[in-house]
């Protein structure tokens, strides 16, 4: 079956760095997305990785290792507004987008 | 900045009633989607739509559901005979395929509407 695993919840301190991991087992791979979702709101796009390596975009970076079926989202200089759920989603061989359950990130002052 | 818009933002209905959720995708996008998210659970794919027909649908998208693009701008999700378990947030999304990928829709960023919260009593 197809599966995406990410931690249910993480806590971090304002100003710190946090890494949210995602592992996947899917039938084929055509890219991995990270989305941010604040409670009661729609997901918003953060990043897309299809090749191995690190993609940096401001305070957020996303890493992919296709051989390990692994990605992480790195958030630096955490702000209170970063408190949200972070969703990992993978496109499989049929170009179907498979969603993880999301990681709820709690930022403390 | 162009955005996907959805109406209504919240609808309360009685079990067994029909509901229509409306979406206006971004005007130059070619692929349209409906997703749902039951409170506290993961985002679930319902259906994708391209060139005026369904391109893919999930097992959730049974005969109770239908989609339509009645004109050049609206994209609707109809839920017939609603059930209690249909209570969820329904998100519409659209995207424009990346040309480098040969036009595959799932290599492009999805743009989501703000969602329609459906409560079935």
Coordinates of C-alpha atoms in Angstrom, one line a residue, chain B:
Chain B
X1 CA -2.8 38.0 -7.2
X2 CA -5.2 35.5 -8.7
X3 CA -6.9 33.2 -6.3
X4 CA -9.3 30.3 -6.2
X5 CA -12.6 31.3 -4.6
X6 CA -15.2 29.1 -3.0
X7 CA -18.8 29.6 -1.9
X8 CA -20.4 29.1 0.5
X9 CA -17.8 29.4 3.3
X10 CA -20.1 27.4 5.6
X11 CA -23.2 25.4 4.9
X12 CA -25.4 23.6 7.4
X13 CA -27.8 21.0 5.9
X14 CA -30.1 18.3 7.0
X15 CA -29.2 14.7 6.3
X16 CA -30.6 13.5 3.0
X17 CA -30.6 17.0 1.4
X18 CA -28.6 17.9 -1.7
X19 CA -25.7 20.3 -1.5
X20 CA -23.8 22.2 -4.2
X21 CA -20.5 23.7 -3.5
X22 CA -19.1 26.2 -5.9
X23 CA -15.6 27.1 -6.9
X24 CA -14.1 29.6 -9.3
X25 CA -10.6 28.4 -10.2
X26 CA -7.8 30.7 -11.4
X27 CA -8.7 31.7 -14.9
X28 CA -5.8 30.3 -16.9
X29 CA -5.6 27.0 -15.0
X30 CA -6.5 23.8 -16.8
X31 CA -6.8 21.2 -14.0
X32 CA -9.4 21.4 -11.2
X33 CA -9.7 19.3 -8.1
X34 CA -11.9 18.7 -5.1
X35 CA -10.4 17.6 -1.8
X36 CA -12.1 17.1 1.6
X37 CA -10.7 17.2 5.1
X38 CA -12.7 15.8 8.0
X39 CA -11.9 17.7 11.2
X40 CA -8.6 16.6 12.6
X41 CA -7.8 14.2 9.7
X42 CA -5.8 14.2 6.6
X43 CA -6.6 15.9 3.3
X44 CA -8.3 13.4 1.0
X45 CA -8.5 13.5 -2.8
X46 CA -12.0 13.3 -4.3
X47 CA -11.7 14.1 -8.0
X48 CA -9.7 15.8 -10.7
X49 CA -11.2 17.4 -13.8
X50 CA -9.6 18.4 -17.1
X51 CA -11.0 19.3 -20.5
X52 CA -14.6 19.1 -19.3
X53 CA -14.4 15.6 -17.9
X54 CA -13.3 13.7 -14.8
X55 CA -9.6 12.7 -15.2
X56 CA -9.3 10.8 -11.9
X57 CA -11.5 10.0 -8.9
X58 CA -10.9 8.3 -5.6
X59 CA -13.0 5.6 -4.0
X60 CA -14.7 8.2 -1.9
X61 CA -16.1 9.8 -5.0
X62 CA -19.0 7.4 -5.5
X63 CA -22.4 7.9 -7.1
X64 CA -23.4 10.3 -4.4
X65 CA -21.0 12.9 -5.8
X66 CA -20.8 14.7 -9.1
X67 CA -18.9 17.6 -10.6
X68 CA -19.7 20.0 -13.3
X69 CA -18.2 23.0 -15.1
X70 CA -21.4 24.7 -16.2
X71 CA -19.8 27.7 -17.7
X72 CA -16.3 29.0 -18.4
X73 CA -15.6 29.9 -14.8
X74 CA -17.4 27.8 -12.2
X75 CA -16.6 24.3 -11.1
X76 CA -19.2 22.7 -8.8
X77 CA -19.3 19.7 -6.5
X78 CA -22.8 18.3 -5.9
X79 CA -23.4 15.9 -3.0
X80 CA -26.7 14.1 -3.3
X81 CA -28.5 12.8 -0.2
X82 CA -26.0 14.0 2.3
X83 CA -24.9 11.8 5.2
X84 CA -23.6 12.7 8.6
X85 CA -20.2 11.5 7.6
X86 CA -20.1 14.0 4.7
X87 CA -19.5 16.7 7.3
X88 CA -16.0 18.1 6.4
X89 CA -14.2 21.0 4.9
X90 CA -14.2 20.8 1.1
X91 CA -11.4 22.4 -0.7
X92 CA -11.3 23.3 -4.4
X93 CA -7.9 23.6 -6.1
X94 CA -6.5 24.3 -9.5
X95 CA -3.2 24.2 -11.2
X96 CA -1.4 24.8 -14.5
X97 CA 0.9 22.0 -15.6
X98 CA 4.6 22.6 -15.8
X99 CA 5.5 22.7 -19.5
X100 CA 8.8 21.0 -18.8
X101 CA 7.0 17.9 -17.5
X102 CA 5.0 17.6 -20.6
X103 CA 2.0 19.0 -19.0
X104 CA 1.6 16.7 -16.1
X105 CA -0.7 18.4 -13.6
X106 CA 0.8 16.9 -10.5
X107 CA 4.2 18.5 -10.9
X108 CA 2.7 22.0 -10.6
X109 CA 1.8 23.8 -7.4
X110 CA -1.8 23.4 -6.3
X111 CA -3.6 26.6 -5.5
X112 CA -6.4 26.0 -3.0
X113 CA -9.5 27.9 -2.2
X114 CA -10.3 28.8 1.3
X115 CA -12.7 25.9 1.7
X116 CA -16.4 25.3 2.2
X117 CA -17.3 23.9 5.6
X118 CA -20.2 21.5 5.3
X119 CA -22.1 20.5 8.4
X120 CA -24.7 17.7 8.1
X121 CA -27.2 17.4 10.9

